[in-house]
PDB file of C-alpha atoms in Angstrom:
ATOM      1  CA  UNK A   1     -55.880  -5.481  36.272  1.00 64.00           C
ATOM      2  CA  UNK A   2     -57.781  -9.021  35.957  1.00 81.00           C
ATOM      3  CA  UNK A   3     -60.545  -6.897  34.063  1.00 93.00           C
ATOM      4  CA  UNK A   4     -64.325  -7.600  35.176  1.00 96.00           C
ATOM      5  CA  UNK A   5     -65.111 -10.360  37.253  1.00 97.00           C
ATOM      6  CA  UNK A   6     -68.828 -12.075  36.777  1.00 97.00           C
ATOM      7  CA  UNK A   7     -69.216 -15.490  38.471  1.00 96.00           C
ATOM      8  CA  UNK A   8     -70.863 -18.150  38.040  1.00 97.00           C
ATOM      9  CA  UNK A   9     -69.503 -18.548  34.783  1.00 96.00           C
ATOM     10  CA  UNK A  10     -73.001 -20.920  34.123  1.00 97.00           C
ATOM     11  CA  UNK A  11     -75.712 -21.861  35.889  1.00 97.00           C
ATOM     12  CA  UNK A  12     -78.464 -24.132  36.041  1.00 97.00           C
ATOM     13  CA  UNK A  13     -81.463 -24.107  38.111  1.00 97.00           C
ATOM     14  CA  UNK A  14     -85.035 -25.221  38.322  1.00 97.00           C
ATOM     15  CA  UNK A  15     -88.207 -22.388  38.312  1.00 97.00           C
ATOM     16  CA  UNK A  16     -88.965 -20.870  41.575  1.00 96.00           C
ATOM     17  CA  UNK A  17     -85.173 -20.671  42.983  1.00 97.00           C
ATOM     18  CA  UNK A  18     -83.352 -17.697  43.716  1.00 97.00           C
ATOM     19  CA  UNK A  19     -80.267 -16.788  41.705  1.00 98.00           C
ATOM     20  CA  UNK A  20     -78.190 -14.239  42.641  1.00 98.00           C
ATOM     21  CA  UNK A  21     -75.055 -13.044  39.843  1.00 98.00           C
ATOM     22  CA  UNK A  22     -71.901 -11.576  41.150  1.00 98.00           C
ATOM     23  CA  UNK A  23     -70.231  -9.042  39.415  1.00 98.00           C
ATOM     24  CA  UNK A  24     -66.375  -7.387  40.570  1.00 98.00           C
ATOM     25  CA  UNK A  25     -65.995  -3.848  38.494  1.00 97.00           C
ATOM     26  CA  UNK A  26     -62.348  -3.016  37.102  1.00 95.00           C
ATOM     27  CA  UNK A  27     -60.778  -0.965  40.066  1.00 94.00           C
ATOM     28  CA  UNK A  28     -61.212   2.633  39.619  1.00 91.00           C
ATOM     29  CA  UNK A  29     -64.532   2.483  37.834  1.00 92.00           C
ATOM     30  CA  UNK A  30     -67.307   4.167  38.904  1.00 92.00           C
ATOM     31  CA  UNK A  31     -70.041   3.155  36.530  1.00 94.00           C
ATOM     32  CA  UNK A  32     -71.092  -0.379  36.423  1.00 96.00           C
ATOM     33  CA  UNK A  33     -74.163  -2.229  34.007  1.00 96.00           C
ATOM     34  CA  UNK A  34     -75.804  -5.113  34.190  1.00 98.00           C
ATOM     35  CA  UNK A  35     -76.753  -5.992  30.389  1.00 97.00           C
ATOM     36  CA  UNK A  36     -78.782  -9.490  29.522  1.00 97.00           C
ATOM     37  CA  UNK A  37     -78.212 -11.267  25.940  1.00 96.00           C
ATOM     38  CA  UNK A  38     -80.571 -13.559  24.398  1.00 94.00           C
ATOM     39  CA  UNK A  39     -80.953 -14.578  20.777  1.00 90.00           C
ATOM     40  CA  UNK A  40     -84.221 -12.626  20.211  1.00 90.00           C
ATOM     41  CA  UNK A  41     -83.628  -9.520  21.694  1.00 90.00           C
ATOM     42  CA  UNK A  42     -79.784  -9.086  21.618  1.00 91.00           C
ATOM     43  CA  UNK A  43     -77.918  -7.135  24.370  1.00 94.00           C
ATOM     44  CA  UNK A  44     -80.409  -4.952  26.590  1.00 93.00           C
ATOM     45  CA  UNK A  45     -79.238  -3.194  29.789  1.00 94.00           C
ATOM     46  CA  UNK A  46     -80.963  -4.009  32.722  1.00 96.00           C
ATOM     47  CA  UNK A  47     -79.690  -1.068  35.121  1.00 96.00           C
ATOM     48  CA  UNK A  48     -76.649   1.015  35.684  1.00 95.00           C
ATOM     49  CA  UNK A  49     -75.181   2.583  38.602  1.00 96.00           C
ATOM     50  CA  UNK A  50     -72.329   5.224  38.891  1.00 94.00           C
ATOM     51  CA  UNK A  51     -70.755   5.681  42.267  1.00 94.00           C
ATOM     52  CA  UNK A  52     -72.510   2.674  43.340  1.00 96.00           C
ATOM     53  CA  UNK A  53     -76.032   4.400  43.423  1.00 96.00           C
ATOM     54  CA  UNK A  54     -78.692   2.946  41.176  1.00 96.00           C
ATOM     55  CA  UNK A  55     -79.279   5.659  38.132  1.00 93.00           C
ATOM     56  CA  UNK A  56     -81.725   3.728  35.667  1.00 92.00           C
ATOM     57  CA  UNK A  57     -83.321   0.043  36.465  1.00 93.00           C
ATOM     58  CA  UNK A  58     -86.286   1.255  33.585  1.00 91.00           C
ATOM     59  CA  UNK A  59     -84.845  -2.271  31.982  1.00 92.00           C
ATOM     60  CA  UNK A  60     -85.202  -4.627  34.899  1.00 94.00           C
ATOM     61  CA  UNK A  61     -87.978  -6.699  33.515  1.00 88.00           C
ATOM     62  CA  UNK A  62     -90.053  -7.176  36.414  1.00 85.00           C
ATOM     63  CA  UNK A  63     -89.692  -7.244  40.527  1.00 91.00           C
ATOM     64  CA  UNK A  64     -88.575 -10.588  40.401  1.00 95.00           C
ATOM     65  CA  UNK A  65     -84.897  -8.842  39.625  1.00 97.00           C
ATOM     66  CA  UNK A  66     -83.033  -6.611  42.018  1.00 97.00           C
ATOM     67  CA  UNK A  67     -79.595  -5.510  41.661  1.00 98.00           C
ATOM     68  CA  UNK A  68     -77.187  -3.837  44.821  1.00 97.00           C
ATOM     69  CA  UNK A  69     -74.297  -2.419  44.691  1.00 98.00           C
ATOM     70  CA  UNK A  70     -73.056  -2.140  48.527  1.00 97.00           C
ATOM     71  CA  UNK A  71     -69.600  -0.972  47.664  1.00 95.00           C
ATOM     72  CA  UNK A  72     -67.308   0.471  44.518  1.00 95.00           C
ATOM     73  CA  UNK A  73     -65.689  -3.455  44.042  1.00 95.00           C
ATOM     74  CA  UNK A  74     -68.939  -5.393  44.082  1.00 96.00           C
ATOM     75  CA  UNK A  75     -72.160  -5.557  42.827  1.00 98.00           C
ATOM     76  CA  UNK A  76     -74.924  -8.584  43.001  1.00 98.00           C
ATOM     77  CA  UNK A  77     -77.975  -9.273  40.159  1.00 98.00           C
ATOM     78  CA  UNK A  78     -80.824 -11.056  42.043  1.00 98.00           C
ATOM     79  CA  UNK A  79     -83.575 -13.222  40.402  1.00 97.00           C
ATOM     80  CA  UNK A  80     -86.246 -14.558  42.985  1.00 96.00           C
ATOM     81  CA  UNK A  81     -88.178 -16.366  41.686  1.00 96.00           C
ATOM     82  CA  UNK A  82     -86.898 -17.616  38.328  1.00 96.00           C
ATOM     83  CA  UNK A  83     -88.551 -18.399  35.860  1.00 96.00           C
ATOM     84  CA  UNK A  84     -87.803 -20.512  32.112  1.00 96.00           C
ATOM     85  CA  UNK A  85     -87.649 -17.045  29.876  1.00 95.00           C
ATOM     86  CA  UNK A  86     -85.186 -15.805  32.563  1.00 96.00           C
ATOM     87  CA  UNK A  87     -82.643 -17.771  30.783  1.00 97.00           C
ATOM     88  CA  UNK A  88     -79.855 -15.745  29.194  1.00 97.00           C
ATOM     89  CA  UNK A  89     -76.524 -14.603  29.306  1.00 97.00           C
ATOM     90  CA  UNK A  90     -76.024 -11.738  32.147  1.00 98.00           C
ATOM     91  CA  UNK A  91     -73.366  -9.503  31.563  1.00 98.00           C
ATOM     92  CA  UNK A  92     -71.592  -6.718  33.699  1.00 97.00           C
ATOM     93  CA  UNK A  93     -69.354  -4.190  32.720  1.00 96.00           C
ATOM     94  CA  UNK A  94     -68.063  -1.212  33.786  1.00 95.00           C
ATOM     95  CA  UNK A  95     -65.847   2.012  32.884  1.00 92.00           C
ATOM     96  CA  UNK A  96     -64.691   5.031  34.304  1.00 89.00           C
ATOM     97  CA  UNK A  97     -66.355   8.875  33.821  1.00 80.00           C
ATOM     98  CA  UNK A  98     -64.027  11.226  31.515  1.00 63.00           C
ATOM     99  CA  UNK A  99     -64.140  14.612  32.213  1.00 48.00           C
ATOM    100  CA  UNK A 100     -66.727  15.439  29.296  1.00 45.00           C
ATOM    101  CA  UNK A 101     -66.191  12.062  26.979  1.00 49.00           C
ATOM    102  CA  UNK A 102     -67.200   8.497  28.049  1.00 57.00           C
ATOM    103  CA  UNK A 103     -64.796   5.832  28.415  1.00 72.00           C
ATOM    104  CA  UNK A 104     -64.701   2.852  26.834  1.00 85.00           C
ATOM    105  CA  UNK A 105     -67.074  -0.140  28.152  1.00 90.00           C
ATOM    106  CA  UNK A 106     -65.243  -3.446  29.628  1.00 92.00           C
ATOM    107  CA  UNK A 107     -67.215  -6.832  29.780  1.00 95.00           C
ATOM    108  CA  UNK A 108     -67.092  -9.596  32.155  1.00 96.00           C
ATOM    109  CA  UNK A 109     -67.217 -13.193  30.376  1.00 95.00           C
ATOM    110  CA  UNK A 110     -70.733 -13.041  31.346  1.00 96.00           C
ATOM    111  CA  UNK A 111     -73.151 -15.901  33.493  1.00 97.00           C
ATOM    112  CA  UNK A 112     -75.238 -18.291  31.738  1.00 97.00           C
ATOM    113  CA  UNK A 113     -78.346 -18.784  33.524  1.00 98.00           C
ATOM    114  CA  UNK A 114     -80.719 -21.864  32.579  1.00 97.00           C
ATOM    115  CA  UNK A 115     -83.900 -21.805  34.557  1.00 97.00           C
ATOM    116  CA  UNK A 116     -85.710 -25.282  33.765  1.00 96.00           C
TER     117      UNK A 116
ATOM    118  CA  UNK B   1     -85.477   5.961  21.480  1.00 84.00           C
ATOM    119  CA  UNK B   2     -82.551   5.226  19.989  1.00 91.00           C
ATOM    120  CA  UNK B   3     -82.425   1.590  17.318  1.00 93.00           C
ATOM    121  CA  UNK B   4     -79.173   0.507  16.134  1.00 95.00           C
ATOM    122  CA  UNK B   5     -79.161  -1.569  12.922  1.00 97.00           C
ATOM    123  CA  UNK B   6     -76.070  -3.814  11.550  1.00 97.00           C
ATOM    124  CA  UNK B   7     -76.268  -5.322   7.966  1.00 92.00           C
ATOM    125  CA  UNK B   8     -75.495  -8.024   7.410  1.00 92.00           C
ATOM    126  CA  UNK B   9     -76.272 -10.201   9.822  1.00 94.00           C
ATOM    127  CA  UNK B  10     -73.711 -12.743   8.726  1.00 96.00           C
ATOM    128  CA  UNK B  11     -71.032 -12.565   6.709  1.00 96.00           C
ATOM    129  CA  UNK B  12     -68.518 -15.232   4.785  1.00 97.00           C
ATOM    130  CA  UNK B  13     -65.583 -13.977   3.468  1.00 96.00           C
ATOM    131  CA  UNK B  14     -62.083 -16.344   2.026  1.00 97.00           C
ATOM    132  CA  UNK B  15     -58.867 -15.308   4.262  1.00 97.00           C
ATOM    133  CA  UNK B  16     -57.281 -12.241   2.967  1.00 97.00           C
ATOM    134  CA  UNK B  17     -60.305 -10.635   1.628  1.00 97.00           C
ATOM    135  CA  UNK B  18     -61.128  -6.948   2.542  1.00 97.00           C
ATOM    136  CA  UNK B  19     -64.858  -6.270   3.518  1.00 96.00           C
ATOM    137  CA  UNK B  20     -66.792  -3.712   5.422  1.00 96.00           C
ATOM    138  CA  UNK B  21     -69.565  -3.815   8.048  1.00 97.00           C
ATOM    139  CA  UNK B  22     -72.280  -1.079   8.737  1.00 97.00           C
ATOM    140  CA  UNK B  23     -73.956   0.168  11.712  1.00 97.00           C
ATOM    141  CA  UNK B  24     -76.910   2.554  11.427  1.00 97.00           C
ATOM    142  CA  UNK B  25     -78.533   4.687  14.227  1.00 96.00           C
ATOM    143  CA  UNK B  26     -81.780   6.625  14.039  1.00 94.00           C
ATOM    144  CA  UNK B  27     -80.797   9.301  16.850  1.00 89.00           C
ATOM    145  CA  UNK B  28     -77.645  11.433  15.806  1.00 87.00           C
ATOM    146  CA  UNK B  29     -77.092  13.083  18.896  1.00 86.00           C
ATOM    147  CA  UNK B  30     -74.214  10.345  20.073  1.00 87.00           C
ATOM    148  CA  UNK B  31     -71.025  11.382  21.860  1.00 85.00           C
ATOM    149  CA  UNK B  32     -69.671   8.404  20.575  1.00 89.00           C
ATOM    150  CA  UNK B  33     -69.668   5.196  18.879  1.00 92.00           C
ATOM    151  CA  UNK B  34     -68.079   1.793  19.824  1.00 93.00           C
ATOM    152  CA  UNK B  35     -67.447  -1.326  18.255  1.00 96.00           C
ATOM    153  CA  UNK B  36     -66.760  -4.357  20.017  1.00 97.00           C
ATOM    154  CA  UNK B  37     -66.008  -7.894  19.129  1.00 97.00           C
ATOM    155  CA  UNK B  38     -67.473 -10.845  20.419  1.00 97.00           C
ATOM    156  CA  UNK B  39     -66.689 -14.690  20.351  1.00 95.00           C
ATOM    157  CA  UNK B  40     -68.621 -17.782  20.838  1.00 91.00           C
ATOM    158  CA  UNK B  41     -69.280 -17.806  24.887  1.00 87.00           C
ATOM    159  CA  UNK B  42     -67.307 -15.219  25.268  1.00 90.00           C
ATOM    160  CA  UNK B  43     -67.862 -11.600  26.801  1.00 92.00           C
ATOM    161  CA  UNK B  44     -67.728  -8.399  24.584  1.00 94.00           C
ATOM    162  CA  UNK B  45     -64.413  -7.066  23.602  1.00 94.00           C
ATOM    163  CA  UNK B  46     -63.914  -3.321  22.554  1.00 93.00           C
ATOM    164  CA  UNK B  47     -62.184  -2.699  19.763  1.00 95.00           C
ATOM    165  CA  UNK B  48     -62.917   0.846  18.808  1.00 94.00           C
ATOM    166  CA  UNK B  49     -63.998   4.071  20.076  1.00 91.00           C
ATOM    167  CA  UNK B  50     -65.105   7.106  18.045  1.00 91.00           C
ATOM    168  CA  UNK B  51     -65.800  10.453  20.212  1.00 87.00           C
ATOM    169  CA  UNK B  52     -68.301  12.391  17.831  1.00 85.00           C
ATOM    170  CA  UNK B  53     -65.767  15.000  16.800  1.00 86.00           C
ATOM    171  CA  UNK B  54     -63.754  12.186  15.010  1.00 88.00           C
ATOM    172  CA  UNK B  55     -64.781  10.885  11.550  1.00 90.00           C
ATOM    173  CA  UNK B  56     -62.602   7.779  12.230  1.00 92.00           C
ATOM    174  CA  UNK B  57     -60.656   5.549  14.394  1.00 92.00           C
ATOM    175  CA  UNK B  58     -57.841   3.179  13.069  1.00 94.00           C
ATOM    176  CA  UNK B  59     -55.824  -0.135  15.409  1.00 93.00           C
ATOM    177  CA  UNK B  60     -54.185  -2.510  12.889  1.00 96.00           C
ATOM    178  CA  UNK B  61     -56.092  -3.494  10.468  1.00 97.00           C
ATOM    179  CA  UNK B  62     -59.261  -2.351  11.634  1.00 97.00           C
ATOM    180  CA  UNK B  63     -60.787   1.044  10.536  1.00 97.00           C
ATOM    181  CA  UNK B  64     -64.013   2.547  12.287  1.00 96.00           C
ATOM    182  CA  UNK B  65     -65.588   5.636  10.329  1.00 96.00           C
ATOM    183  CA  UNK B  66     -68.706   7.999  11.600  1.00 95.00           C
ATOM    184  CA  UNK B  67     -71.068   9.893   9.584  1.00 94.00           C
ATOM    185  CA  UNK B  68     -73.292  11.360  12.443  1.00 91.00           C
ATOM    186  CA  UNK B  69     -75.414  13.391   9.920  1.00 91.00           C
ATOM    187  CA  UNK B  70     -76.176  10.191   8.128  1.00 94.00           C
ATOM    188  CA  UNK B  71     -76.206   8.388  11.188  1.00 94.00           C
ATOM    189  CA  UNK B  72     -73.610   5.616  10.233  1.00 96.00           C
ATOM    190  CA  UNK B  73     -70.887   3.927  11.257  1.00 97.00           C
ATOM    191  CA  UNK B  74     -68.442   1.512   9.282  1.00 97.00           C
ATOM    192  CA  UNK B  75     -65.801  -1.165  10.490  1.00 97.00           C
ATOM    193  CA  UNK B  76     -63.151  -1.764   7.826  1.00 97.00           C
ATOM    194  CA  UNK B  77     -61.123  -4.636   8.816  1.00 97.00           C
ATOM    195  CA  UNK B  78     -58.280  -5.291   6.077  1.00 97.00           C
ATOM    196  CA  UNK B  79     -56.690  -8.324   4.824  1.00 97.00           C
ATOM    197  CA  UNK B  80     -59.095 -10.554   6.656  1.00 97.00           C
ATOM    198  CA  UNK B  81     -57.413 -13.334   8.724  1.00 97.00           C
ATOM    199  CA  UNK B  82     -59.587 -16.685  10.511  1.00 97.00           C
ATOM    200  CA  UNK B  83     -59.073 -15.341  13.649  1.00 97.00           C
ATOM    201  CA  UNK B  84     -60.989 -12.601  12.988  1.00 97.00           C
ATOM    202  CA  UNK B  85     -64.187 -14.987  12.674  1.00 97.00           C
ATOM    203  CA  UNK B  86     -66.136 -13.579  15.587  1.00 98.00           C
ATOM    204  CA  UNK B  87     -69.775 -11.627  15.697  1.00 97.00           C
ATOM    205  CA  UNK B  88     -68.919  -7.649  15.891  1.00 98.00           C
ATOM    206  CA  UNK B  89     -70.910  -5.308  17.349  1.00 97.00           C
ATOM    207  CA  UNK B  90     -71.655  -1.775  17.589  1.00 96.00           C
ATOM    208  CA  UNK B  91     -73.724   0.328  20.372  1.00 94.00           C
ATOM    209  CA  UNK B  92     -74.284   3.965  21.210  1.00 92.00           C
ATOM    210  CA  UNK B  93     -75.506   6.145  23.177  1.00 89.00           C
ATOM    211  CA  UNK B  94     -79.557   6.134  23.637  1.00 88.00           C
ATOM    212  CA  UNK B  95     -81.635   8.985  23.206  1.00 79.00           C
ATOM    213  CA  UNK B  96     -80.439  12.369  24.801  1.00 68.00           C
ATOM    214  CA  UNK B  97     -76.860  11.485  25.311  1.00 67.00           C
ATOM    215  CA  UNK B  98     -77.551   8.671  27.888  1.00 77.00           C
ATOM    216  CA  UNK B  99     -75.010   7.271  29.867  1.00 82.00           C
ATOM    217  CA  UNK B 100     -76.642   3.804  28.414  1.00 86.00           C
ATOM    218  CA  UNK B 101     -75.418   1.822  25.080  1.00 89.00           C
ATOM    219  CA  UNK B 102     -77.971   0.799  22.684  1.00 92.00           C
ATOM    220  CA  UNK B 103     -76.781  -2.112  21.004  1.00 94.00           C
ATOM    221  CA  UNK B 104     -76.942  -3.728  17.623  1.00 95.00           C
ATOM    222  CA  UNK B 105     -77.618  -7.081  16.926  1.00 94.00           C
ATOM    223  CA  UNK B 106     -73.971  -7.418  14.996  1.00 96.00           C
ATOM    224  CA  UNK B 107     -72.874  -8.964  12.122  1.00 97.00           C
ATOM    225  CA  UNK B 108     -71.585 -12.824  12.703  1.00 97.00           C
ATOM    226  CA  UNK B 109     -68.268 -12.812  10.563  1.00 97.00           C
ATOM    227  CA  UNK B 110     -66.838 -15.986   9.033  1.00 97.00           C
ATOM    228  CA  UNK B 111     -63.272 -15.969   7.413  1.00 97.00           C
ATOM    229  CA  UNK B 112     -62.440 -19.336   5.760  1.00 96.00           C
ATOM    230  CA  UNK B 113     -58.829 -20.535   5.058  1.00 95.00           C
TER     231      UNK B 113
END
């Protein structure tokens, strides 16, 4: 398997324009995160789902972010609009459900968002 | 809620040296424990997983122990190579045996030749 998919890899855009983050699960997973990393704050997860419904989004910082998950191989991060502090590295990852004991988690390479 | 602390937060070591990195977490309750590895610009790589019934978790020359009562964890990584130069991570479960990781901030490892 090609492992998890995240693209674009970076981008940069000014404050006020949508970004949307695409993320492609390993096949056969049914949970998928969305985590952000800064330098201040570290790794924090945004929202999870598991069989592509939403479960938590207590960490999506405000409604400027949406996430979807319309089917088991694909799931988008939305920003509208951006702002400067919104810059970060996004992450995705995503693992499968053991009967009883929790898999182990799988990264994408992550996006790099700048918002100037 | 659950806080995950790693000391140090960097760490400079000459190749071949052995050396040991701790993870503490305030809520024992975990079903497991994972480390992961992380280089520059680079996503998060997993290296170990400890279910809670283990007290430890060995792949080469890594070593990953778990003291639930004491709420620690330790990565042992032996003979120390520069490829190993990387920022290392550990994250469990939050509060109530959530389905989310709490992350540390890791511990930025240097190995010099």
């Amino acid at each position: 398997d090609a492992g998890v998919i995240q693209s674009p890899r970076h981008e940069v855009t000014e404050m006020g324009q949508e970004v949307t983050l695409r993320c492609k699960p390993i096949s056969g997973h049914d949970y998928l995160f969305w985590y952000r990393q800064t330098m201040m704050r570290g790794l924090e997860l945004l929202i999870y789902f598991n069989n592509n419904v939403p479960i938590d989004d207590s960490g999506m910082p405000e409604d400027r972010f949406s996430a979807k998950m319309p089917n088991a191989s694909f799931s988008t991060l939305k920003i509208q609009p951006s702002e400067p502090r919104d810059s970060a590295v996004y992450f995705c990852a995503s693992r499968t459900s053991g009967t009883g004991v929790t898999g182990e988690l799988f990264f994408g390479e992550g996006s790099r968002l700048t918002v100037l | 809620k659950q806080e995950v602390t790693q000391i140090p937060a960097a760490l400079s070591v000459p190749e071949g040296e052995n050396l040991v990195l701790n993870c503490s977490f305030t809520d024992s309750a975990i079903y497991n424990l994972q480390w992961f590895r992380q280089d520059p610009g680079k996503g998060l790589t997993s290296l170990l997983l400890i279910q809670s019934s283990q007290r430890e978790q060995t792949s080469g020359r890594l070593n990953a122990s778990l003291d639930k009562s004491s709420g620690r964890s330790t990565l042992y990584i032996a003979a120390s190579q520069p490829g190993d130069s990387a920022t290392y991570l550990c994250a469990v479960p939050d509060q109530g045996g959530s389905e989310k990781l709490v992350f540390g901030k890791g511990t930025k490892l240097t190995v010099n030749p």
